[in-house]
XYZ file of C-alpha atoms in Angstrom:
300
model
C 17.393 6.095 -21.300
C 15.110 9.173 -21.000
C 15.753 12.227 -18.982
C 13.030 14.180 -17.479
C 12.667 17.077 -15.341
C 9.618 18.468 -13.481
C 8.868 21.435 -10.917
C 6.561 21.406 -7.862
C 4.528 24.296 -6.966
C 1.788 24.440 -4.648
C 0.555 27.042 -1.723
C 2.721 24.865 0.778
C 5.282 23.389 -0.980
C 7.830 23.869 -4.150
C 10.342 21.455 -5.361
C 12.357 19.977 -8.222
C 12.427 16.566 -10.067
C 14.778 14.303 -12.091
C 13.541 11.391 -13.670
C 15.810 9.099 -15.357
C 13.948 6.255 -17.344
C 15.363 2.877 -18.465
C 12.896 0.866 -20.181
C 12.900 -2.840 -20.507
C 11.440 -5.922 -19.235
C 11.896 -4.038 -15.728
C 11.407 -0.554 -16.577
C 13.440 1.257 -13.956
C 12.961 5.040 -13.144
C 15.398 6.952 -10.935
C 13.977 9.560 -8.849
C 16.177 12.755 -7.463
C 13.704 14.880 -5.585
C 14.240 18.411 -3.567
C 11.293 19.670 -1.822
C 10.746 22.875 0.214
C 7.908 23.399 2.584
C 6.332 27.006 2.669
C 4.349 26.355 5.661
C 3.743 23.669 8.049
C 1.928 20.458 6.678
C -0.110 17.774 8.710
C 1.050 14.907 6.401
C 3.705 14.888 3.474
C 3.738 11.619 1.143
C 6.704 10.860 -0.134
C 6.880 8.082 -3.160
C 3.194 7.873 -3.758
C 1.747 5.017 -5.439
C -1.891 4.490 -6.718
C -3.625 1.590 -7.717
C -7.122 -0.090 -8.041
C -8.853 -3.153 -6.160
C -12.323 -3.880 -6.619
C -12.806 -7.356 -5.304
C -10.595 -10.520 -4.880
C -10.566 -13.909 -3.429
C -10.386 -12.208 -0.018
C -13.825 -10.094 -0.518
C -16.413 -11.962 1.638
C -19.451 -10.284 -0.547
C -18.601 -10.179 -3.971
C -20.620 -8.005 -6.683
C -22.632 -10.092 -9.379
C -19.655 -10.190 -11.894
C -18.628 -12.905 -14.354
C -15.201 -12.253 -13.224
C -13.572 -14.051 -10.633
C -11.383 -11.251 -9.464
C -10.917 -7.567 -10.391
C -7.858 -5.535 -9.462
C -4.677 -4.012 -10.658
C -2.772 -5.217 -7.605
C -3.542 -7.351 -4.743
C -1.292 -6.465 -2.131
C 1.049 -4.153 -0.553
C 4.395 -5.370 0.084
C 7.139 -3.694 2.474
C 10.687 -4.493 3.643
C 11.986 -3.180 7.083
C 15.290 -2.122 7.701
C 15.610 -5.419 10.209
C 14.933 -7.798 7.128
C 11.416 -8.496 7.566
C 9.077 -8.719 4.403
C 5.433 -7.899 5.307
C 2.530 -8.559 3.149
C -0.981 -7.259 3.438
C -3.738 -8.167 1.021
C -5.716 -5.233 -0.449
C -9.537 -4.598 0.236
C -12.361 -2.524 -0.977
C -13.653 -1.699 2.636
C -16.995 -0.588 3.316
C -15.835 2.677 4.772
C -12.551 4.695 4.091
C -9.667 2.708 5.564
C -5.940 3.975 6.834
C -3.269 1.859 7.944
C 0.220 2.597 8.698
C 3.349 0.467 9.045
C 6.050 1.876 10.998
C 9.614 1.039 9.618
C 13.036 2.036 10.428
C 15.465 2.719 7.823
C 13.215 1.173 5.187
C 14.492 -1.062 2.269
C 11.493 -0.542 0.101
C 7.665 -0.914 -0.459
C 5.239 -1.661 -3.312
C 1.970 -2.632 -4.652
C 2.141 -5.790 -6.204
C 0.148 -7.851 -8.511
C 1.069 -11.543 -7.263
C -1.904 -13.269 -9.157
C -1.021 -13.868 -12.953
C -3.329 -16.492 -14.099
C -5.691 -15.244 -16.409
C -8.314 -17.832 -14.994
C -8.571 -15.865 -12.131
C -9.722 -12.713 -14.105
C -11.281 -14.113 -17.296
C -11.038 -10.407 -18.610
C -10.108 -10.303 -22.511
C -10.367 -6.380 -22.193
C -8.323 -5.391 -19.260
C -6.296 -8.639 -19.159
C -5.264 -7.441 -15.213
C -3.124 -10.448 -14.950
C -0.454 -8.589 -17.178
C -0.579 -5.372 -14.733
C 2.946 -4.749 -13.682
C 4.009 -4.261 -9.835
C 5.817 -1.360 -8.777
C 8.615 -1.093 -5.875
C 10.064 1.922 -4.478
C 13.614 1.257 -3.240
C 14.920 4.264 -1.366
C 18.585 5.408 -1.891
C 20.582 6.769 0.902
C 18.965 6.863 4.510
C 15.480 7.476 4.948
C 15.515 7.012 8.691
C 12.019 6.385 10.986
C 8.653 6.874 9.508
C 5.859 4.948 7.868
C 3.979 3.535 4.978
C 0.657 4.693 5.037
C -1.863 2.651 3.130
C -5.294 4.178 2.061
C -8.137 1.846 0.927
C -11.169 3.878 -0.508
C -14.726 2.399 -1.119
C -15.574 1.980 -4.673
C -18.396 0.696 -6.591
C -16.755 0.520 -9.730
C -13.438 -0.817 -11.098
C -12.725 2.389 -13.167
C -11.390 4.208 -10.106
C -7.549 4.138 -8.387
C -8.976 3.586 -4.813
C -5.442 2.547 -3.407
C -2.999 4.965 -2.182
C 0.589 4.054 -0.825
C 3.513 6.397 0.200
C 6.069 6.990 2.448
C 5.614 9.576 5.442
C 9.170 10.402 7.445
C 8.907 10.832 10.954
C 10.258 14.344 11.082
C 9.785 17.218 8.470
C 12.151 20.080 8.361
C 10.846 23.455 9.155
C 9.519 25.563 6.215
C 12.234 26.607 3.914
C 14.740 24.100 4.693
C 15.434 21.550 1.687
C 14.557 18.034 1.977
C 16.187 15.606 -0.546
C 14.977 12.196 -1.633
C 16.147 9.832 -3.735
C 14.912 6.399 -4.698
C 14.084 3.823 -7.633
C 10.739 2.771 -8.961
C 10.834 -0.832 -10.384
C 8.013 -1.838 -12.778
C 8.159 -5.453 -13.416
C 6.019 -8.638 -13.838
C 7.422 -11.076 -10.981
C 10.536 -10.965 -9.337
C 11.554 -13.889 -6.867
C 13.952 -11.527 -5.114
C 10.724 -9.725 -3.434
C 10.612 -11.228 -1.274
C 13.358 -13.774 -1.539
C 11.551 -16.294 0.794
C 7.960 -17.919 1.203
C 5.300 -15.741 -0.352
C 1.567 -15.649 0.398
C 0.120 -16.414 -2.638
C -3.765 -16.370 -1.834
C -5.730 -15.197 0.937
C -9.104 -16.414 1.052
C -11.913 -15.904 4.009
C -15.191 -16.985 5.180
C -17.296 -17.408 8.352
C -15.691 -20.686 9.539
C -16.905 -23.258 11.509
C -17.300 -21.669 14.812
C -20.272 -19.119 15.981
C -19.448 -15.684 15.130
C -16.093 -16.447 13.871
C -13.806 -15.565 10.946
C -11.641 -18.023 8.856
C -8.399 -17.231 7.009
C -6.921 -19.872 4.325
C -3.637 -18.499 3.371
C -1.564 -20.368 0.834
C 2.304 -19.927 0.840
C 4.814 -20.691 -1.862
C 8.427 -20.721 -2.439
C 11.746 -22.533 -2.947
C 12.341 -23.454 0.519
C 8.913 -24.435 0.982
C 8.615 -26.720 -2.006
C 11.757 -28.329 -1.139
C 10.450 -29.660 2.178
C 8.968 -33.489 2.589
C 5.347 -33.252 2.846
C 5.723 -35.076 6.250
C 7.505 -31.838 7.684
C 5.875 -30.107 10.748
C 5.819 -26.143 10.186
C 4.588 -24.000 12.985
C 2.131 -20.939 12.242
C 3.282 -18.040 14.605
C 0.166 -15.848 14.962
C -0.576 -12.801 16.875
C -3.832 -11.072 17.435
C -3.648 -7.273 18.200
C -4.830 -5.675 20.323
C -3.926 -8.915 22.694
C -6.010 -10.568 25.084
C -9.366 -11.917 24.977
C -11.390 -9.179 25.691
C -10.432 -7.812 22.153
C -10.521 -11.323 20.168
C -9.519 -14.818 20.211
C -7.474 -17.043 18.187
C -9.690 -20.466 18.135
C -7.738 -22.628 15.856
C -4.590 -22.647 13.604
C -3.599 -25.344 11.513
C -0.624 -25.878 9.115
C -0.969 -28.351 6.344
C 1.028 -29.316 3.303
C -0.836 -27.966 0.118
C -0.030 -31.300 -2.304
C -1.477 -29.500 -5.486
C 1.111 -26.261 -5.175
C 3.898 -27.901 -3.474
C 3.068 -25.193 -0.935
C 1.698 -24.850 2.724
C -1.859 -23.446 4.014
C -2.392 -21.979 6.951
C -5.779 -22.039 8.226
C -6.908 -19.191 11.353
C -10.080 -18.947 12.964
C -10.482 -15.718 15.024
C -13.542 -14.585 17.062
C -13.695 -10.685 17.743
C -15.091 -9.642 21.040
C -16.460 -6.173 20.095
C -16.726 -3.911 16.911
C -13.173 -2.688 17.300
C -10.427 -3.606 14.480
C -8.065 -6.680 15.142
C -4.687 -6.566 13.544
C -3.542 -10.233 12.670
C 0.037 -11.466 11.825
C 1.421 -14.649 10.788
C 4.518 -16.209 9.554
C 5.332 -19.939 8.709
C 8.642 -21.392 10.824
C 10.662 -24.603 10.823
C 12.554 -24.950 13.969
C 13.862 -21.237 14.518
C 14.068 -20.930 10.672
C 11.340 -18.117 9.267
C 10.301 -19.492 5.834
C 7.966 -16.816 4.842
C 7.113 -13.131 4.623
C 4.787 -11.839 7.482
C 1.172 -11.980 6.371
C -0.960 -8.998 7.795
C -4.712 -8.422 7.936
C -6.868 -5.783 9.511
C -10.054 -7.446 10.478
C -13.203 -5.404 10.948
C -16.084 -7.294 12.111
């Protein structure tokens, strides 16, 4: 183990940190922090993570590049205190994008690299299929708050343009100590996160309907692979804000993928104005939820 200490000092905050690093196939970093605000702040971000996403399988208009995908992470994973797992594929947006995911008693969040096949990158220099995922596991009770995801437009793959962090719902008055404790896990892949079916690919195009957007989401997992191909699965899909005045779900189809042994969900959405739509989807067999919740912010 390696033990490190650090001091925080800025015009609005001060504090102390203790890091205990345990290297290995999964490198663990236990973090203890005590923060004091000197003045009120508009937003306090705890356990910040950064990464890079230039383009991927879900990028509609890709740059001229010999590489099929270019990213160090391809999604944000969250585990709510209710037990729900949420997956948000990353994007390189045209304009600054800020998303918030409200959680109560979060169990964890992280920026993950799920694509682990060299053929998806073809980059001998950066070897992005080997980039680690990182998971933040709170210690103690963090209460209510939100994980914010910031995606910054970039024209090059040399910039960390993705940021994620925890924002507590309530912040003590200046001068009051704020203790935070959490564990960072750096790893290649972990079937425990999530333990059920996961979205391993999110692709999109303009679909077969006028003014529509089509999403093709491939789910994989042990439970999904054990199902006979003739099993009937349901895709539970929601579009927010609800109502045909914002957007409508034109099509949803769930089919078995005989190549991967997983299942594919196909959606076609038609926005009715220029406001973003929040999409959510997961697979069910009867009343049994088989997968994490896939989410996407559709900006027409």
